[in-house]
PDB file of C-alpha atoms in Angstrom:
ATOM      1  CA  MET T   1     -20.984-170.746 102.251  1.00  0.00           C
ATOM      2  CA  ALA T   2     -22.404-167.819 101.152  1.00  0.00           C
ATOM      3  CA  ASN T   3     -21.453-165.669  97.532  1.00  0.00           C
ATOM      4  CA  THR T   4     -18.066-163.951  97.620  1.00  0.00           C
ATOM      5  CA  SER T   5     -19.405-160.379  96.915  1.00  0.00           C
ATOM      6  CA  THR T   6     -22.114-161.095  99.758  1.00  0.00           C
ATOM      7  CA  ARG T   7     -19.396-162.553 102.097  1.00  0.00           C
ATOM      8  CA  THR T   8     -17.220-158.778 101.032  1.00  0.00           C
ATOM      9  CA  LEU T   9     -19.607-156.850 101.737  1.00  0.00           C
ATOM     10  CA  ARG T  10     -20.725-159.152 104.834  1.00  0.00           C
ATOM     11  CA  LEU T  11     -16.578-158.109 106.363  1.00  0.00           C
ATOM     12  CA  LEU T  12     -16.918-154.574 105.031  1.00  0.00           C
ATOM     13  CA  SER T  13     -20.046-154.042 107.870  1.00  0.00           C
ATOM     14  CA  LEU T  14     -17.708-156.151 110.412  1.00  0.00           C
ATOM     15  CA  LEU T  15     -14.981-154.130 110.061  1.00  0.00           C
ATOM     16  CA  GLN T  16     -17.129-150.390 110.463  1.00  0.00           C
ATOM     17  CA  THR T  17     -19.025-152.148 113.538  1.00  0.00           C
ATOM     18  CA  HIS T  18     -15.568-152.048 116.065  1.00  0.00           C
ATOM     19  CA  ARG T  19     -12.861-150.694 116.026  1.00  0.00           C
ATOM     20  CA  TYR T  20     -10.769-154.059 115.832  1.00  0.00           C
ATOM     21  CA  TRP T  21     -11.379-157.427 114.969  1.00  0.00           C
ATOM     22  CA  PRO T  22      -9.448-160.416 115.911  1.00  0.00           C
ATOM     23  CA  GLY T  23      -8.795-162.491 113.197  1.00  0.00           C
ATOM     24  CA  ARG T  24      -9.824-165.335 114.438  1.00  0.00           C
ATOM     25  CA  GLU T  25     -13.667-164.468 115.302  1.00  0.00           C
ATOM     26  CA  LEU T  26     -12.849-162.709 111.809  1.00  0.00           C
ATOM     27  CA  ALA T  27     -13.713-165.681 110.129  1.00  0.00           C
ATOM     28  CA  GLU T  28     -15.700-167.665 112.640  1.00  0.00           C
ATOM     29  CA  ARG T  29     -18.405-164.478 112.477  1.00  0.00           C
ATOM     30  CA  LEU T  30     -18.064-165.214 108.100  1.00  0.00           C
ATOM     31  CA  GLY T  31     -17.586-169.201 108.445  1.00  0.00           C
ATOM     32  CA  VAL T  32     -14.805-168.897 106.222  1.00  0.00           C
ATOM     33  CA  SER T  33     -11.095-170.266 106.463  1.00  0.00           C
ATOM     34  CA  PRO T  34      -8.401-167.725 108.006  1.00  0.00           C
ATOM     35  CA  ARG T  35      -6.844-167.881 104.179  1.00  0.00           C
ATOM     36  CA  THR T  36     -10.281-166.985 102.951  1.00  0.00           C
ATOM     37  CA  LEU T  37     -10.409-164.232 105.197  1.00  0.00           C
ATOM     38  CA  ARG T  38      -7.161-162.675 103.612  1.00  0.00           C
ATOM     39  CA  ARG T  39      -7.788-162.824 100.267  1.00  0.00           C
ATOM     40  CA  ASP T  40     -11.154-160.981 101.712  1.00  0.00           C
ATOM     41  CA  ILE T  41      -9.008-158.792 102.933  1.00  0.00           C
ATOM     42  CA  ASP T  42      -6.891-158.295  99.744  1.00  0.00           C
ATOM     43  CA  ARG T  43     -10.246-157.423  97.840  1.00  0.00           C
ATOM     44  CA  LEU T  44     -11.207-154.653 100.209  1.00  0.00           C
ATOM     45  CA  ARG T  45      -8.714-153.122  99.763  1.00  0.00           C
ATOM     46  CA  GLU T  46      -8.231-152.893  95.849  1.00  0.00           C
ATOM     47  CA  LEU T  47     -11.374-151.582  95.761  1.00  0.00           C
ATOM     48  CA  GLY T  48      -9.869-148.242  98.076  1.00  0.00           C
ATOM     49  CA  TYR T  49     -10.852-149.384 101.602  1.00  0.00           C
ATOM     50  CA  PRO T  50      -6.948-149.625 104.453  1.00  0.00           C
ATOM     51  CA  VAL T  51      -7.347-152.021 105.683  1.00  0.00           C
ATOM     52  CA  GLN T  52      -4.787-152.442 108.674  1.00  0.00           C
ATOM     53  CA  ALA T  53      -3.470-156.192 109.721  1.00  0.00           C
ATOM     54  CA  GLN T  54      -1.539-156.795 113.425  1.00  0.00           C
ATOM     55  CA  ARG T  55       0.222-160.308 112.200  1.00  0.00           C
ATOM     56  CA  GLY T  56       1.648-163.090 114.687  1.00  0.00           C
ATOM     57  CA  VAL T  57      -1.022-165.215 117.123  1.00  0.00           C
ATOM     58  CA  ASP T  58      -4.106-162.339 118.277  1.00  0.00           C
ATOM     59  CA  GLY T  59      -3.421-160.821 115.224  1.00  0.00           C
ATOM     60  CA  GLY T  60      -6.196-159.215 113.729  1.00  0.00           C
ATOM     61  CA  TYR T  61      -7.915-156.373 110.765  1.00  0.00           C
ATOM     62  CA  GLN T  62      -9.147-152.398 111.671  1.00  0.00           C
ATOM     63  CA  LEU T  63     -10.488-149.949 109.360  1.00  0.00           C
ATOM     64  CA  ALA T  64      -7.981-146.846 109.036  1.00  0.00           C
ATOM     65  CA  ALA T  65      -9.263-143.648 107.910  1.00  0.00           C
ATOM     66  CA  GLY T  66      -7.669-143.260 104.515  1.00  0.00           C
ATOM     67  CA  ALA T  67      -7.397-140.626 101.812  1.00  0.00           C
ATOM     68  CA  ALA T  68     -10.855-140.364 100.626  1.00  0.00           C
ATOM     69  CA  LEU T  69     -14.219-140.765 102.504  1.00  0.00           C
ATOM     70  CA  PRO T  70     -15.235-144.771 100.529  1.00  0.00           C
ATOM     71  CA  PRO T  71     -18.872-146.284 100.674  1.00  0.00           C
ATOM     72  CA  LEU T  72     -20.193-146.821 103.916  1.00  0.00           C
ATOM     73  CA  VAL T  73     -21.925-150.403 104.324  1.00  0.00           C
ATOM     74  CA  ILE T  74     -24.820-149.985 107.069  1.00  0.00           C
ATOM     75  CA  ASP T  75     -28.208-151.176 108.274  1.00  0.00           C
ATOM     76  CA  ASP T  76     -31.833-150.330 108.771  1.00  0.00           C
ATOM     77  CA  GLU T  77     -30.995-149.161 112.065  1.00  0.00           C
ATOM     78  CA  GLU T  78     -28.097-146.707 111.347  1.00  0.00           C
ATOM     79  CA  ALA T  79     -29.942-145.603 107.949  1.00  0.00           C
ATOM     80  CA  VAL T  80     -32.716-144.439 109.793  1.00  0.00           C
ATOM     81  CA  ALA T  81     -31.074-142.609 112.305  1.00  0.00           C
ATOM     82  CA  LEU T  82     -29.279-141.877 109.036  1.00  0.00           C
ATOM     83  CA  ALA T  83     -32.280-140.192 107.765  1.00  0.00           C
ATOM     84  CA  VAL T  84     -34.002-138.482 110.691  1.00  0.00           C
ATOM     85  CA  GLY T  85     -30.762-136.835 111.317  1.00  0.00           C
ATOM     86  CA  LEU T  86     -30.423-134.890 108.021  1.00  0.00           C
ATOM     87  CA  GLN T  87     -34.250-134.413 108.249  1.00  0.00           C
ATOM     88  CA  ALA T  88     -33.630-132.846 111.388  1.00  0.00           C
ATOM     89  CA  ALA T  89     -30.569-131.244 109.371  1.00  0.00           C
ATOM     90  CA  ALA T  90     -32.622-129.306 106.402  1.00  0.00           C
ATOM     91  CA  GLN T  91     -35.361-128.320 108.962  1.00  0.00           C
ATOM     92  CA  ASN T  92     -33.449-126.523 111.009  1.00  0.00           C
ATOM     93  CA  PRO T  93     -30.057-125.906 109.537  1.00  0.00           C
ATOM     94  CA  VAL T  94     -26.595-124.853 110.620  1.00  0.00           C
ATOM     95  CA  GLU T  95     -24.571-122.293 108.638  1.00  0.00           C
ATOM     96  CA  GLY T  96     -22.497-124.381 105.841  1.00  0.00           C
ATOM     97  CA  ILE T  97     -25.304-127.625 106.007  1.00  0.00           C
ATOM     98  CA  ALA T  98     -27.852-127.270 105.093  1.00  0.00           C
ATOM     99  CA  GLU T  99     -28.139-127.650 101.568  1.00  0.00           C
ATOM    100  CA  SER T 100     -25.391-131.149 101.608  1.00  0.00           C
ATOM    101  CA  SER T 101     -28.062-132.131 104.561  1.00  0.00           C
ATOM    102  CA  VAL T 102     -30.776-132.475 101.677  1.00  0.00           C
ATOM    103  CA  ARG T 103     -28.888-133.483  99.202  1.00  0.00           C
ATOM    104  CA  VAL T 104     -27.238-136.754 100.996  1.00  0.00           C
ATOM    105  CA  LEU T 105     -31.317-137.214 102.634  1.00  0.00           C
ATOM    106  CA  ALA T 106     -31.923-137.541  98.458  1.00  0.00           C
ATOM    107  CA  LYS T 107     -30.098-140.215  97.802  1.00  0.00           C
ATOM    108  CA  VAL T 108     -30.314-142.057 101.718  1.00  0.00           C
ATOM    109  CA  VAL T 109     -34.202-141.859 100.429  1.00  0.00           C
ATOM    110  CA  GLN T 110     -33.788-143.079  96.884  1.00  0.00           C
ATOM    111  CA  VAL T 111     -32.761-146.329  97.534  1.00  0.00           C
ATOM    112  CA  MET T 112     -34.473-147.268 100.768  1.00  0.00           C
ATOM    113  CA  PRO T 113     -36.647-149.822 100.987  1.00  0.00           C
ATOM    114  CA  VAL T 114     -40.852-149.214 101.633  1.00  0.00           C
ATOM    115  CA  ARG T 115     -40.770-150.193 105.013  1.00  0.00           C
ATOM    116  CA  LEU T 116     -37.597-147.556 105.786  1.00  0.00           C
ATOM    117  CA  ARG T 117     -39.812-145.511 104.690  1.00  0.00           C
ATOM    118  CA  ARG T 118     -42.594-145.189 106.550  1.00  0.00           C
ATOM    119  CA  ARG T 119     -40.415-146.310 110.205  1.00  0.00           C
ATOM    120  CA  ILE T 120     -39.169-142.383 108.628  1.00  0.00           C
ATOM    121  CA  ASP T 121     -42.263-140.752 108.515  1.00  0.00           C
ATOM    122  CA  ALA T 122     -44.439-142.622 111.026  1.00  0.00           C
ATOM    123  CA  LEU T 123     -41.056-141.186 113.627  1.00  0.00           C
ATOM    124  CA  ARG T 124     -41.607-137.885 112.055  1.00  0.00           C
ATOM    125  CA  ALA T 125     -44.880-137.936 112.620  1.00  0.00           C
ATOM    126  CA  MET T 126     -44.814-138.682 116.064  1.00  0.00           C
ATOM    127  CA  THR T 127     -41.675-136.337 116.948  1.00  0.00           C
ATOM    128  CA  VAL T 128     -42.221-132.464 118.135  1.00  0.00           C
ATOM    129  CA  SER T 129     -39.385-129.961 117.361  1.00  0.00           C
ATOM    130  CA  ALA T 130     -38.294-128.072 120.318  1.00  0.00           C
ATOM    131  CA  GLY T 131     -35.913-125.860 117.835  1.00  0.00           C
ATOM    132  CA  TRP T 132     -35.758-122.160 118.627  1.00  0.00           C
ATOM    133  CA  GLY T 133     -36.724-119.448 116.811  1.00  0.00           C
ATOM    134  CA  ASN T 134     -40.640-117.838 115.305  1.00  0.00           C
ATOM    135  CA  PRO T 135     -42.254-121.392 116.587  1.00  0.00           C
ATOM    136  CA  ALA T 136     -45.080-120.573 113.587  1.00  0.00           C
ATOM    137  CA  ARG T 137     -42.742-120.390 110.657  1.00  0.00           C
ATOM    138  CA  ALA T 138     -43.654-123.377 108.755  1.00  0.00           C
ATOM    139  CA  ALA T 139     -40.957-126.268 108.393  1.00  0.00           C
ATOM    140  CA  ALA T 140     -40.131-127.173 104.438  1.00  0.00           C
ATOM    141  CA  ASP T 141     -41.990-131.483 104.007  1.00  0.00           C
ATOM    142  CA  PRO T 142     -38.381-133.281 103.942  1.00  0.00           C
ATOM    143  CA  ALA T 143     -40.369-135.734 101.758  1.00  0.00           C
ATOM    144  CA  VAL T 144     -40.548-132.495  99.387  1.00  0.00           C
ATOM    145  CA  LEU T 145     -36.797-130.697  99.448  1.00  0.00           C
ATOM    146  CA  THR T 146     -35.855-134.820  98.848  1.00  0.00           C
ATOM    147  CA  THR T 147     -37.944-134.468  95.994  1.00  0.00           C
ATOM    148  CA  VAL T 148     -37.433-131.754  94.520  1.00  0.00           C
ATOM    149  CA  ALA T 149     -33.587-131.943  95.041  1.00  0.00           C
ATOM    150  CA  LEU T 150     -33.411-135.488  93.058  1.00  0.00           C
ATOM    151  CA  ALA T 151     -35.658-133.335  90.159  1.00  0.00           C
ATOM    152  CA  CYS T 152     -32.587-130.642  90.020  1.00  0.00           C
ATOM    153  CA  ARG T 153     -29.750-133.704  90.079  1.00  0.00           C
ATOM    154  CA  ASP T 154     -31.854-135.276  87.461  1.00  0.00           C
ATOM    155  CA  SER T 155     -33.085-132.092  85.332  1.00  0.00           C
ATOM    156  CA  GLU T 156     -36.107-133.109  85.369  1.00  0.00           C
ATOM    157  CA  ARG T 157     -39.579-130.463  84.984  1.00  0.00           C
ATOM    158  CA  ILE T 158     -41.936-131.490  88.025  1.00  0.00           C
ATOM    159  CA  ARG T 159     -45.645-130.137  88.837  1.00  0.00           C
ATOM    160  CA  PHE T 160     -47.153-129.587  92.376  1.00  0.00           C
ATOM    161  CA  SER T 161     -49.825-126.905  93.644  1.00  0.00           C
ATOM    162  CA  TYR T 162     -48.400-123.658  95.165  1.00  0.00           C
ATOM    163  CA  THR T 163     -50.018-121.487  97.803  1.00  0.00           C
ATOM    164  CA  ALA T 164     -49.082-118.620  97.401  1.00  0.00           C
ATOM    165  CA  ALA T 165     -48.620-115.303 100.492  1.00  0.00           C
ATOM    166  CA  GLY T 166     -52.356-114.133  99.850  1.00  0.00           C
ATOM    167  CA  GLY T 167     -54.264-118.363 100.281  1.00  0.00           C
ATOM    168  CA  ASN T 168     -54.312-118.555  96.033  1.00  0.00           C
ATOM    169  CA  LYS T 169     -53.667-121.662  94.823  1.00  0.00           C
ATOM    170  CA  THR T 170     -51.693-122.288  91.601  1.00  0.00           C
ATOM    171  CA  GLU T 171     -50.715-125.964  89.472  1.00  0.00           C
ATOM    172  CA  ARG T 172     -46.871-124.916  88.489  1.00  0.00           C
ATOM    173  CA  ASN T 173     -45.878-127.403  85.600  1.00  0.00           C
ATOM    174  CA  VAL T 174     -41.178-125.655  85.982  1.00  0.00           C
ATOM    175  CA  GLU T 175     -37.531-126.843  85.646  1.00  0.00           C
ATOM    176  CA  PRO T 176     -36.235-127.073  89.043  1.00  0.00           C
ATOM    177  CA  HIS T 177     -32.714-125.851  89.396  1.00  0.00           C
ATOM    178  CA  ARG T 178     -31.766-125.000  91.928  1.00  0.00           C
ATOM    179  CA  LEU T 179     -33.074-125.594  96.027  1.00  0.00           C
ATOM    180  CA  VAL T 180     -31.360-122.715  98.399  1.00  0.00           C
ATOM    181  CA  SER T 181     -31.861-122.407 101.915  1.00  0.00           C
ATOM    182  CA  LEU T 182     -32.388-119.255 103.449  1.00  0.00           C
ATOM    183  CA  GLY T 183     -33.115-117.034 106.595  1.00  0.00           C
ATOM    184  CA  HIS T 184     -34.479-120.104 107.832  1.00  0.00           C
ATOM    185  CA  ARG T 185     -36.440-120.814 104.976  1.00  0.00           C
ATOM    186  CA  TRP T 186     -36.231-123.304 101.637  1.00  0.00           C
ATOM    187  CA  TYR T 187     -36.490-121.860  98.591  1.00  0.00           C
ATOM    188  CA  LEU T 188     -36.678-123.302  94.946  1.00  0.00           C
ATOM    189  CA  VAL T 189     -35.013-121.378  91.923  1.00  0.00           C
ATOM    190  CA  ALA T 190     -37.174-123.097  89.144  1.00  0.00           C
ATOM    191  CA  TYR T 191     -37.943-121.369  85.106  1.00  0.00           C
ATOM    192  CA  ASP T 192     -41.574-121.807  85.471  1.00  0.00           C
ATOM    193  CA  LEU T 193     -43.173-123.214  82.039  1.00  0.00           C
ATOM    194  CA  THR T 194     -46.393-121.271  82.133  1.00  0.00           C
ATOM    195  CA  ARG T 195     -45.337-117.944  82.913  1.00  0.00           C
ATOM    196  CA  HIS T 196     -42.472-117.816  80.510  1.00  0.00           C
ATOM    197  CA  ASP T 197     -40.124-116.361  82.964  1.00  0.00           C
ATOM    198  CA  TRP T 198     -38.563-117.559  86.247  1.00  0.00           C
ATOM    199  CA  ARG T 199     -39.088-117.478  89.951  1.00  0.00           C
ATOM    200  CA  SER T 200     -38.638-118.871  93.229  1.00  0.00           C
ATOM    201  CA  PHE T 201     -40.869-121.151  95.347  1.00  0.00           C
ATOM    202  CA  ARG T 202     -40.798-121.857  98.846  1.00  0.00           C
ATOM    203  CA  VAL T 203     -41.097-125.145  99.608  1.00  0.00           C
ATOM    204  CA  ASP T 204     -43.655-125.206 102.480  1.00  0.00           C
ATOM    205  CA  ARG T 205     -45.763-123.403 100.156  1.00  0.00           C
ATOM    206  CA  MET T 206     -45.410-126.022  98.307  1.00  0.00           C
ATOM    207  CA  SER T 207     -47.828-129.492  97.987  1.00  0.00           C
ATOM    208  CA  ALA T 208     -47.331-133.078  95.656  1.00  0.00           C
ATOM    209  CA  PRO T 209     -44.951-132.786  94.065  1.00  0.00           C
ATOM    210  CA  GLU T 210     -43.940-135.134  91.306  1.00  0.00           C
ATOM    211  CA  SER T 211     -41.595-135.914  88.704  1.00  0.00           C
ATOM    212  CA  THR T 212     -43.024-135.532  84.958  1.00  0.00           C
ATOM    213  CA  GLY T 213     -40.111-137.989  83.163  1.00  0.00           C
ATOM    214  CA  ALA T 214     -39.798-134.743  81.369  1.00  0.00           C
ATOM    215  CA  ARG T 215     -35.356-133.982  80.921  1.00  0.00           C
ATOM    216  CA  PHE T 216     -34.639-131.221  79.969  1.00  0.00           C
ATOM    217  CA  ARG T 217     -31.317-128.775  79.189  1.00  0.00           C
ATOM    218  CA  PRO T 218     -30.575-126.359  82.181  1.00  0.00           C
ATOM    219  CA  ARG T 219     -30.993-122.822  81.449  1.00  0.00           C
ATOM    220  CA  GLU T 220     -28.568-119.901  82.305  1.00  0.00           C
ATOM    221  CA  LEU T 221     -29.549-118.557  84.926  1.00  0.00           C
ATOM    222  CA  PRO T 222     -30.245-114.437  85.405  1.00  0.00           C
ATOM    223  CA  THR T 223     -28.146-113.575  88.069  1.00  0.00           C
ATOM    224  CA  ALA T 224     -24.489-114.926  89.462  1.00  0.00           C
ATOM    225  CA  ASP T 225     -26.273-117.668  91.618  1.00  0.00           C
ATOM    226  CA  ALA T 226     -30.148-119.540  92.680  1.00  0.00           C
ATOM    227  CA  ALA T 227     -28.708-117.139  96.377  1.00  0.00           C
ATOM    228  CA  GLU T 228     -28.550-114.321  94.740  1.00  0.00           C
ATOM    229  CA  PHE T 229     -31.524-114.435  92.472  1.00  0.00           C
ATOM    230  CA  VAL T 230     -33.770-115.411  96.465  1.00  0.00           C
ATOM    231  CA  GLN T 231     -32.829-112.478  97.854  1.00  0.00           C
ATOM    232  CA  ALA T 232     -32.977-109.551  95.074  1.00  0.00           C
ATOM    233  CA  GLY T 233     -36.378-111.070  94.854  1.00  0.00           C
ATOM    234  CA  LEU T 234     -36.908-110.639  98.375  1.00  0.00           C
ATOM    235  CA  ASP T 235     -35.626-107.636  98.770  1.00  0.00           C
ATOM    236  CA  THR T 236     -38.329-106.299  95.898  1.00  0.00           C
ATOM    237  CA  MET T 237     -41.112-107.676  98.993  1.00  0.00           C
ATOM    238  CA  GLN T 238     -42.117-103.836  99.678  1.00  0.00           C
ATOM    239  CA  PRO T 239     -45.731-104.826 101.983  1.00  0.00           C
ATOM    240  CA  GLN T 240     -43.581-107.180 104.455  1.00  0.00           C
ATOM    241  CA  THR T 241     -40.430-107.138 104.128  1.00  0.00           C
ATOM    242  CA  TYR T 242     -38.375-104.760 106.211  1.00  0.00           C
ATOM    243  CA  ARG T 243     -35.363-103.068 104.947  1.00  0.00           C
ATOM    244  CA  THR T 244     -32.260-104.134 107.162  1.00  0.00           C
ATOM    245  CA  LYS T 245     -28.964-101.573 107.450  1.00  0.00           C
ATOM    246  CA  ALA T 246     -26.359-101.098 109.421  1.00  0.00           C
ATOM    247  CA  LEU T 247     -22.839-100.348 110.347  1.00  0.00           C
ATOM    248  CA  VAL T 248     -20.388-102.382 111.350  1.00  0.00           C
ATOM    249  CA  TYR T 249     -17.299-101.939 112.687  1.00  0.00           C
ATOM    250  CA  ALA T 250     -14.948-104.642 111.171  1.00  0.00           C
ATOM    251  CA  PRO T 251     -14.037-105.208 106.999  1.00  0.00           C
ATOM    252  CA  ALA T 252     -16.027-105.962 104.331  1.00  0.00           C
ATOM    253  CA  ASP T 253     -15.060-109.263 103.457  1.00  0.00           C
ATOM    254  CA  GLU T 254     -15.062-111.047 107.109  1.00  0.00           C
ATOM    255  CA  VAL T 255     -18.552-110.028 107.597  1.00  0.00           C
ATOM    256  CA  ARG T 256     -18.572-111.240 103.991  1.00  0.00           C
ATOM    257  CA  ALA T 257     -17.782-114.334 105.387  1.00  0.00           C
ATOM    258  CA  ARG T 258     -19.947-115.025 107.176  1.00  0.00           C
ATOM    259  CA  ILE T 259     -23.527-113.171 106.936  1.00  0.00           C
ATOM    260  CA  GLY T 260     -22.678-112.511 102.675  1.00  0.00           C
ATOM    261  CA  ARG T 261     -25.597-115.709 101.907  1.00  0.00           C
ATOM    262  CA  TRP T 262     -27.681-113.517 103.850  1.00  0.00           C
ATOM    263  CA  ALA T 263     -27.220-110.254 103.017  1.00  0.00           C
ATOM    264  CA  THR T 264     -25.342-107.494 101.360  1.00  0.00           C
ATOM    265  CA  VAL T 265     -22.033-106.209 102.312  1.00  0.00           C
ATOM    266  CA  GLU T 266     -20.586-102.870 101.310  1.00  0.00           C
ATOM    267  CA  GLU T 267     -17.122-101.661 102.240  1.00  0.00           C
ATOM    268  CA  ALA T 268     -17.076 -98.928 103.635  1.00  0.00           C
ATOM    269  CA  GLU T 269     -14.998 -95.800 105.019  1.00  0.00           C
ATOM    270  CA  GLY T 270     -12.289 -96.327 108.187  1.00  0.00           C
ATOM    271  CA  GLY T 271     -12.176-100.080 106.788  1.00  0.00           C
ATOM    272  CA  HIS T 272     -15.524-100.897 108.154  1.00  0.00           C
ATOM    273  CA  CYS T 273     -19.395-102.375 106.255  1.00  0.00           C
ATOM    274  CA  LEU T 274     -22.735-101.321 105.372  1.00  0.00           C
ATOM    275  CA  VAL T 275     -24.772-104.889 106.099  1.00  0.00           C
ATOM    276  CA  HIS T 276     -28.253-104.503 104.012  1.00  0.00           C
ATOM    277  CA  MET T 277     -30.846-107.757 104.855  1.00  0.00           C
ATOM    278  CA  GLY T 278     -34.553-108.507 102.913  1.00  0.00           C
ATOM    279  CA  THR T 279     -36.302-109.596 105.971  1.00  0.00           C
ATOM    280  CA  ASP T 280     -39.433-110.065 107.070  1.00  0.00           C
ATOM    281  CA  ASP T 281     -38.637-110.974 110.788  1.00  0.00           C
ATOM    282  CA  LEU T 282     -36.315-108.860 112.726  1.00  0.00           C
ATOM    283  CA  ASP T 283     -34.633-111.270 114.634  1.00  0.00           C
ATOM    284  CA  TRP T 284     -33.081-112.717 112.302  1.00  0.00           C
ATOM    285  CA  PRO T 285     -31.104-109.165 111.271  1.00  0.00           C
ATOM    286  CA  ILE T 286     -30.400-109.663 115.262  1.00  0.00           C
ATOM    287  CA  MET T 287     -28.944-112.624 115.647  1.00  0.00           C
ATOM    288  CA  ALA T 288     -26.435-112.409 111.894  1.00  0.00           C
ATOM    289  CA  LEU T 289     -25.270-109.183 113.492  1.00  0.00           C
ATOM    290  CA  GLY T 290     -24.573-110.707 116.988  1.00  0.00           C
ATOM    291  CA  SER T 291     -22.857-113.324 115.527  1.00  0.00           C
ATOM    292  CA  LEU T 292     -19.500-111.428 113.589  1.00  0.00           C
ATOM    293  CA  GLU T 293     -18.596-110.106 117.154  1.00  0.00           C
ATOM    294  CA  ALA T 294     -17.459-106.619 116.569  1.00  0.00           C
ATOM    295  CA  ASP T 295     -19.592-103.766 117.302  1.00  0.00           C
ATOM    296  CA  PHE T 296     -22.428-102.063 114.820  1.00  0.00           C
ATOM    297  CA  ARG T 297     -24.703 -99.091 114.573  1.00  0.00           C
ATOM    298  CA  ILE T 298     -28.282 -99.779 113.666  1.00  0.00           C
ATOM    299  CA  ILE T 299     -28.796 -96.689 110.576  1.00  0.00           C
ATOM    300  CA  SER T 300     -32.653 -98.565 109.534  1.00  0.00           C
ATOM    301  CA  PRO T 301     -34.853 -98.805 110.261  1.00  0.00           C
ATOM    302  CA  PRO T 302     -35.890 -97.544 113.619  1.00  0.00           C
ATOM    303  CA  GLU T 303     -37.677-100.908 114.969  1.00  0.00           C
ATOM    304  CA  LEU T 304     -34.720-102.564 114.711  1.00  0.00           C
ATOM    305  CA  LEU T 305     -32.850-100.901 117.031  1.00  0.00           C
ATOM    306  CA  THR T 306     -36.737-100.713 118.986  1.00  0.00           C
ATOM    307  CA  ARG T 307     -36.294-104.772 118.741  1.00  0.00           C
ATOM    308  CA  ILE T 308     -32.236-105.012 119.933  1.00  0.00           C
ATOM    309  CA  HIS T 309     -33.151-102.515 123.282  1.00  0.00           C
ATOM    310  CA  ALA T 310     -35.489-104.727 124.430  1.00  0.00           C
ATOM    311  CA  TRP T 311     -33.085-107.718 123.959  1.00  0.00           C
ATOM    312  CA  GLY T 312     -30.659-106.210 125.185  1.00  0.00           C
ATOM    313  CA  ALA T 313     -33.023-105.855 128.377  1.00  0.00           C
ATOM    314  CA  ARG T 314     -33.482-109.046 128.629  1.00  0.00           C
ATOM    315  CA  PHE T 315     -29.197-110.061 128.703  1.00  0.00           C
ATOM    316  CA  THR T 316     -28.954-107.839 131.576  1.00  0.00           C
ATOM    317  CA  ARG T 317     -31.692-109.120 133.176  1.00  0.00           C
ATOM    318  CA  ALA T 318     -29.948-112.439 133.164  1.00  0.00           C
ATOM    319  CA  GLN T 319     -28.344-113.886 135.930  1.00  0.00           C
TER     320      GLN T 319
END
């Protein structure tokens, strides 16, 4: 007979695979008596798992929803599916879940056996994304994201190779602070130990990040948060960046709640607001403004208005 800890984990796994288990069948699957099964159920309850019991000849057990999320037990196939799904969420971020996806992915990969990591890498290598957007835009490698996320969490210095926009490659040694998802790209905000200043790095331009094993005391960021630091850096990039401005006929608080992570929103007269964005892709502000479900007027640049008219013509022709 398996020891108590192993049997308890097996019981938890079975309860999570079926909504309801007849008591006799569950005891047979575990190879224990009904009395031992009841003790194991009580042990799960003590650990915080809400197990409901139905008494009688046909009685049984089921795992109910609780006030807090308890630890989950998953098998190999489920672990692979979870990691692949989180990788997809990280590469094609949905508003509000991208950064959470990376945090969870880092936790899963950290404890995952090597054999499962190989299966995930093989599956990712042989899969072609059919997502919409600019096909030339590089996606961040989930392995790089998870390595960086763990270093941010553990306040551990990392080194990596970084390729700048002009193609120049340098070696960096940094104290990572936060990962930021902005405009369908990932950025690392970190203190550069060589340049003795804060920097933001595009994750898709990073390669071979590795932990140095050296811990550090977190420094104070010069802005309110990491997202603001990245946005400020993008706003100063003049050569290939458009600085867009639009008047939106909606309250600033509502607009800020929807797209405030990617834009600067200022109050304007009449209960309206001005939306400023720095971007190298004019399709992105069109999607952001369109998501507001409010009327708006483009102030600058003229190229943005031309692009919107082209979008509108295509939509009008749609049948």
